[in-house]
Structure formats: structure tokens, C-alpha cells
Amino acid sequence: MTDIIPGVNYRFSDPGLLAKALTHRSAGKRNYERLEFLGDSVLDLVISERLYFLHPGAPEGDLSRMRARLVRAETLKEVAQQLGLGDHLNLGSSERKTGGRRRASILSDVLESVIGAIYIDGGYDACRQVILDIFGTAIESLPDVERLKDAKTRLQEFLQAGGRPLPLYSLVEERGADHAKEFTVSCSLGDAQQRTTAVARSRRKAEQSAAEAMLGLLKES
């Protein structure tokens, strides 16, 4: 039973904890779900603490956006891939056959479970150092705070700065089977003829794309 993960600068006193952290529920009852729950909270705390001291003048909203970017599933998946966690996963046969080692949801969960296991095995200080090590590049490469705001928020702020009314979003069309729906959404302005449309697999994403297109239209004019 191994007590280390290549790429993670930590050696477990209890290798059984690491084995549990790497075991998906499809492989048995002794799996990583409880450790994932714990790791999620520890990760939030460490990242929040780091951003708080790294950006002493940033308001709460900006700090929240930066943290959200770092702890989102996509970022966790990327970090897990860099560490090669998928190669060490203990999966049931069904998950192995369907590509579980590469699935974003599993990779993000197992990273949080490993963090939870390190916290239990070595305490907060050791766990904090591991998190800062493996998230160092992601923290350093955070984009400008304005770019972290979603398109609908940026459009709203842009319009409010000019004393203009808020945009209107309307569902133009919904089509396709339940498992493959497409939503067409429009974004229009109450004080102008400008209107944009976008198509996406969810209404939320279509609204964001329509808002992004509207922002581009407004800035061009």
C-alpha cells in the first residue's frame, strides 16, 4: 500500500487514508465521499486565506470571484490531471469501462478527498502547504478581476454606469430531446433597438453568450 502520490509533496503516516481517498464509491463502501466533503471545506478556507492576504485591497465580491475560479470543478480537474490522480484511482468495473479516470466530476472529487485525507493525517499546516504548492500556478495565473465577472454581470454594470435600463432576456426557442436540448435566447435593451441572440445547451449559458455578444456590440458602437 503506497503512502505517497507522485507530484504531491506529502507522505502519509496512515497509508489506509490515502487508499480510501483514492477509492470511488463504485469500488466499495469504504470510499472517498466523506473525505471529499471535508477536503472541500479545507480547500475553501486555505484559498480564501491566501487570497485575503495576497490582495489586501480587494473587496469581498472580488475575493469571492477569485476563489470561485480556483475551486470550480474545471480548475480542480486540471490540477488533478497535472498530478496524475486518475492513474491512481480505484474504480468499479463500470466506471473503468466508461472512462471514469478522465471524468471531470470524479477527478475534481478525488482531489478534494486527497486534501481531506492529508488534513486528517497531518493536520492543517501540512495540508495548507500542500494546497498552496499544487494551486500555486493557478493562483498566479488568475485573470484580471473584471474578466472573472460573468457576462451578464459585466453587461449590467456597463449599462448602469451609463444610467441605462437593465437588459431583457427572452427565450426564443427550446428544441431537442431532453438529453440534448438547445436553447435560443435573446438579449435586448429597453432604450434601443439593439438585440443579440445565442444558442446553448442550457438557458443559463445561452443568456451568458447573448450578454457577451451585447457587450461587444455596445463597445463597438
Short mmCIF file of C-alpha atoms in Angstrom, two decimals:
data_model
loop_
_atom_site.label_atom_id
_atom_site.label_comp_id
_atom_site.label_asym_id
_atom_site.label_seq_id
_atom_site.Cartn_x
_atom_site.Cartn_y
_atom_site.Cartn_z
CA MET A 1 0.00 0.00 0.00
CA THR A 2 1.54 3.29 -1.10
CA ASP A 3 1.92 6.27 1.23
CA ILE A 4 2.66 8.94 -1.42
CA ILE A 5 1.28 10.37 -4.65
CA PRO A 6 3.92 11.45 -7.17
CA GLY A 7 3.70 15.21 -7.55
CA VAL A 8 2.28 15.75 -4.07
CA ASN A 9 4.92 16.66 -1.51
CA TYR A 10 3.43 14.68 1.35
CA ARG A 11 3.96 11.23 2.86
CA PHE A 12 1.05 9.64 4.72
CA SER A 13 1.52 8.24 8.22
CA ASP A 14 -1.62 6.19 7.57
CA PRO A 15 -1.49 4.78 4.01
CA GLY A 16 -5.00 3.44 4.54
CA LEU A 17 -6.30 7.01 4.48
CA LEU A 18 -4.74 7.61 1.08
CA ALA A 19 -6.19 4.35 -0.24
CA LYS A 20 -9.63 5.44 0.94
CA ALA A 21 -9.17 8.89 -0.61
CA LEU A 22 -8.49 7.27 -3.98
CA THR A 23 -11.44 4.86 -3.90
CA HIS A 24 -14.59 5.77 -5.83
CA ARG A 25 -17.98 4.67 -4.49
CA SER A 26 -18.30 2.27 -7.44
CA ALA A 27 -15.45 0.25 -5.91
CA GLY A 28 -16.92 -0.23 -2.46
CA LYS A 29 -18.47 1.25 0.67
CA ARG A 30 -15.12 2.42 2.04
CA ASN A 31 -14.82 5.26 -0.46
CA TYR A 32 -13.77 8.90 -0.62
CA GLU A 33 -17.13 10.67 -0.26
CA ARG A 34 -16.74 11.77 3.39
CA LEU A 35 -13.13 12.81 2.80
CA GLU A 36 -14.27 14.80 -0.24
CA PHE A 37 -16.78 16.68 1.96
CA LEU A 38 -14.02 17.59 4.40
CA GLY A 39 -11.46 18.45 1.73
CA ASP A 40 -13.89 20.81 0.02
CA SER A 41 -14.17 22.89 3.21
CA VAL A 42 -10.42 22.90 3.92
CA LEU A 43 -9.67 23.93 0.34
CA ASP A 44 -12.12 26.83 0.55
CA LEU A 45 -10.51 28.04 3.79
CA VAL A 46 -6.92 27.84 2.54
CA ILE A 47 -7.69 29.53 -0.78
CA SER A 48 -9.73 32.23 0.98
CA GLU A 49 -6.90 32.89 3.41
CA ARG A 50 -4.33 33.07 0.62
CA LEU A 51 -6.38 35.50 -1.47
CA TYR A 52 -7.19 37.65 1.58
CA PHE A 53 -3.50 38.34 2.25
CA LEU A 54 -2.43 38.34 -1.40
CA HIS A 55 -4.96 41.07 -2.31
CA PRO A 56 -5.25 43.32 0.77
CA GLY A 57 -7.26 46.00 -1.03
CA ALA A 58 -9.74 43.73 -2.81
CA PRO A 59 -13.42 43.94 -1.77
CA GLU A 60 -15.36 40.85 -0.73
CA GLY A 61 -17.02 40.47 -4.12
CA ASP A 62 -13.70 40.34 -5.96
CA LEU A 63 -12.24 37.87 -3.48
CA SER A 64 -15.30 35.65 -3.92
CA ARG A 65 -14.92 35.69 -7.70
CA MET A 66 -11.25 34.80 -7.48
CA ARG A 67 -11.95 31.96 -5.08
CA ALA A 68 -14.80 30.67 -7.26
CA ARG A 69 -12.44 30.46 -10.23
CA LEU A 70 -9.87 28.50 -8.21
CA VAL A 71 -12.23 25.99 -6.57
CA ARG A 72 -14.55 25.41 -9.54
CA ALA A 73 -14.75 21.88 -10.92
CA GLU A 74 -12.82 22.78 -14.09
CA THR A 75 -9.80 24.08 -12.15
CA LEU A 76 -9.87 21.11 -9.76
CA LYS A 77 -9.94 18.75 -12.72
CA GLU A 78 -6.92 20.47 -14.28
CA VAL A 79 -4.94 20.26 -11.03
CA ALA A 80 -5.90 16.60 -10.60
CA GLN A 81 -4.75 15.86 -14.15
CA GLN A 82 -1.43 17.59 -13.53
CA LEU A 83 -0.93 15.35 -10.50
CA GLY A 84 -1.97 12.25 -12.42
CA LEU A 85 -4.62 11.33 -9.84
CA GLY A 86 -6.67 9.48 -12.42
CA ASP A 87 -3.93 6.88 -12.73
CA HIS A 88 -4.18 6.04 -9.02
CA LEU A 89 -7.98 5.79 -8.75
CA ASN A 90 -9.64 2.63 -7.51
CA LEU A 91 -12.78 2.36 -9.66
CA GLY A 92 -15.51 -0.21 -10.10
CA SER A 93 -15.62 -2.06 -13.42
CA SER A 94 -18.44 0.09 -14.83
CA GLU A 95 -16.55 3.33 -14.17
CA ARG A 96 -13.33 1.91 -15.60
CA LYS A 97 -15.11 0.90 -18.80
CA THR A 98 -16.79 4.30 -19.25
CA GLY A 99 -13.66 6.44 -18.78
CA GLY A 100 -14.02 7.31 -15.12
CA ARG A 101 -10.31 8.04 -14.79
CA ARG A 102 -10.75 11.02 -17.13
CA ARG A 103 -14.17 12.22 -15.98
CA ALA A 104 -14.07 15.79 -14.69
CA SER A 105 -16.53 15.22 -11.85
CA ILE A 106 -14.55 12.27 -10.50
CA LEU A 107 -11.18 13.99 -10.84
CA SER A 108 -12.37 17.12 -9.03
CA ASP A 109 -13.92 15.00 -6.26
CA VAL A 110 -10.84 12.86 -5.73
CA LEU A 111 -8.60 15.91 -5.45
CA GLU A 112 -10.82 17.20 -2.64
CA SER A 113 -10.79 13.78 -0.98
CA VAL A 114 -6.98 13.65 -1.03
CA ILE A 115 -6.91 17.11 0.54
CA GLY A 116 -9.30 15.88 3.24
CA ALA A 117 -7.13 12.84 3.87
CA ILE A 118 -3.99 14.97 4.23
CA TYR A 119 -5.82 17.22 6.68
CA ILE A 120 -6.76 14.26 8.89
CA ASP A 121 -3.36 12.58 8.58
CA GLY A 122 -1.08 15.60 9.01
CA GLY A 123 -3.14 18.50 10.31
CA TYR A 124 -3.97 21.93 8.97
CA ASP A 125 -0.47 23.33 8.48
CA ALA A 126 0.70 20.36 6.40
CA CYS A 127 -2.48 20.38 4.37
CA ARG A 128 -2.29 24.13 3.81
CA GLN A 129 1.24 23.82 2.43
CA VAL A 130 0.22 21.06 0.02
CA ILE A 131 -2.72 23.13 -1.25
CA LEU A 132 -0.54 26.19 -1.79
CA ASP A 133 2.02 24.05 -3.62
CA ILE A 134 -0.40 22.38 -6.01
CA PHE A 135 -2.52 25.50 -6.61
CA GLY A 136 0.43 27.88 -6.92
CA THR A 137 0.31 28.15 -10.70
CA ALA A 138 -3.47 28.55 -10.76
CA ILE A 139 -3.30 31.35 -8.17
CA GLU A 140 -0.51 33.15 -10.02
CA SER A 141 -2.32 32.93 -13.37
CA LEU A 142 -5.68 34.27 -12.18
CA PRO A 143 -7.05 36.69 -14.79
CA ASP A 144 -7.97 40.29 -14.03
CA VAL A 145 -10.96 40.53 -11.68
CA GLU A 146 -13.10 42.20 -14.35
CA ARG A 147 -12.65 39.17 -16.58
CA LEU A 148 -13.79 36.91 -13.75
CA LYS A 149 -17.22 38.52 -13.71
CA ASP A 150 -19.77 36.68 -15.81
CA ALA A 151 -21.05 38.39 -18.95
CA LYS A 152 -24.48 39.22 -17.52
CA THR A 153 -22.90 40.99 -14.54
CA ARG A 154 -20.50 42.93 -16.76
CA LEU A 155 -23.32 43.98 -19.09
CA GLN A 156 -25.47 45.10 -16.19
CA GLU A 157 -22.64 47.18 -14.70
CA PHE A 158 -21.85 48.68 -18.11
CA LEU A 159 -25.46 49.80 -18.59
CA GLN A 160 -25.86 51.06 -15.03
CA ALA A 161 -22.72 53.18 -15.39
CA GLY A 162 -24.43 54.99 -18.27
CA GLY A 163 -27.76 55.33 -16.47
CA ARG A 164 -29.44 52.92 -18.87
CA PRO A 165 -32.13 50.31 -18.05
CA LEU A 166 -31.23 46.69 -17.45
CA PRO A 167 -31.22 44.23 -20.37
CA LEU A 168 -34.12 41.89 -21.09
CA TYR A 169 -33.55 38.17 -21.70
CA SER A 170 -36.18 36.15 -23.56
CA LEU A 171 -36.41 32.51 -24.53
CA VAL A 172 -36.82 32.47 -28.30
CA GLU A 173 -36.84 28.70 -28.84
CA GLU A 174 -36.33 25.45 -26.98
CA ARG A 175 -35.85 22.33 -29.06
CA GLY A 176 -34.46 18.83 -29.00
CA ALA A 177 -34.87 15.76 -26.82
CA ASP A 178 -34.48 16.06 -23.05
CA HIS A 179 -30.91 14.75 -23.14
CA ALA A 180 -29.87 17.08 -25.98
CA LYS A 181 -31.89 20.27 -25.67
CA GLU A 182 -30.84 23.53 -27.28
CA PHE A 183 -31.99 26.91 -26.04
CA THR A 184 -32.10 30.05 -28.17
CA VAL A 185 -32.15 33.20 -26.04
CA SER A 186 -32.27 36.87 -26.98
CA CYS A 187 -30.85 39.86 -25.14
CA SER A 188 -32.43 43.24 -25.86
CA LEU A 189 -32.23 46.77 -24.50
CA GLY A 190 -35.29 48.72 -23.46
CA ASP A 191 -33.94 52.04 -24.70
CA ALA A 192 -32.52 50.93 -28.06
CA GLN A 193 -33.10 48.61 -31.00
CA GLN A 194 -30.02 46.51 -30.30
CA ARG A 195 -30.68 42.79 -29.90
CA THR A 196 -28.46 39.74 -29.79
CA THR A 197 -29.24 36.02 -29.76
CA ALA A 198 -27.30 32.94 -28.71
CA VAL A 199 -27.79 29.18 -28.69
CA ALA A 200 -26.51 26.82 -25.98
CA ARG A 201 -27.26 23.53 -24.26
CA SER A 202 -28.70 25.35 -21.24
CA ARG A 203 -30.72 28.53 -20.90
CA ARG A 204 -28.20 29.99 -18.47
CA LYS A 205 -25.31 29.52 -20.88
CA ALA A 206 -27.34 30.95 -23.75
CA GLU A 207 -28.11 34.07 -21.69
CA GLN A 208 -24.44 34.49 -20.84
CA SER A 209 -23.45 34.18 -24.51
CA ALA A 210 -26.14 36.66 -25.58
CA ALA A 211 -24.93 39.10 -22.92
CA GLU A 212 -21.33 38.71 -24.13
CA ALA A 213 -22.44 39.46 -27.67
CA MET A 214 -24.38 42.52 -26.49
CA LEU A 215 -21.32 43.81 -24.65
CA GLY A 216 -19.28 43.51 -27.80
CA LEU A 217 -21.98 45.31 -29.78
CA LEU A 218 -22.17 48.19 -27.31
CA LYS A 219 -18.40 48.61 -27.11
CA GLU A 220 -18.10 48.67 -30.89
CA SER A 221 -20.70 51.43 -31.14
#
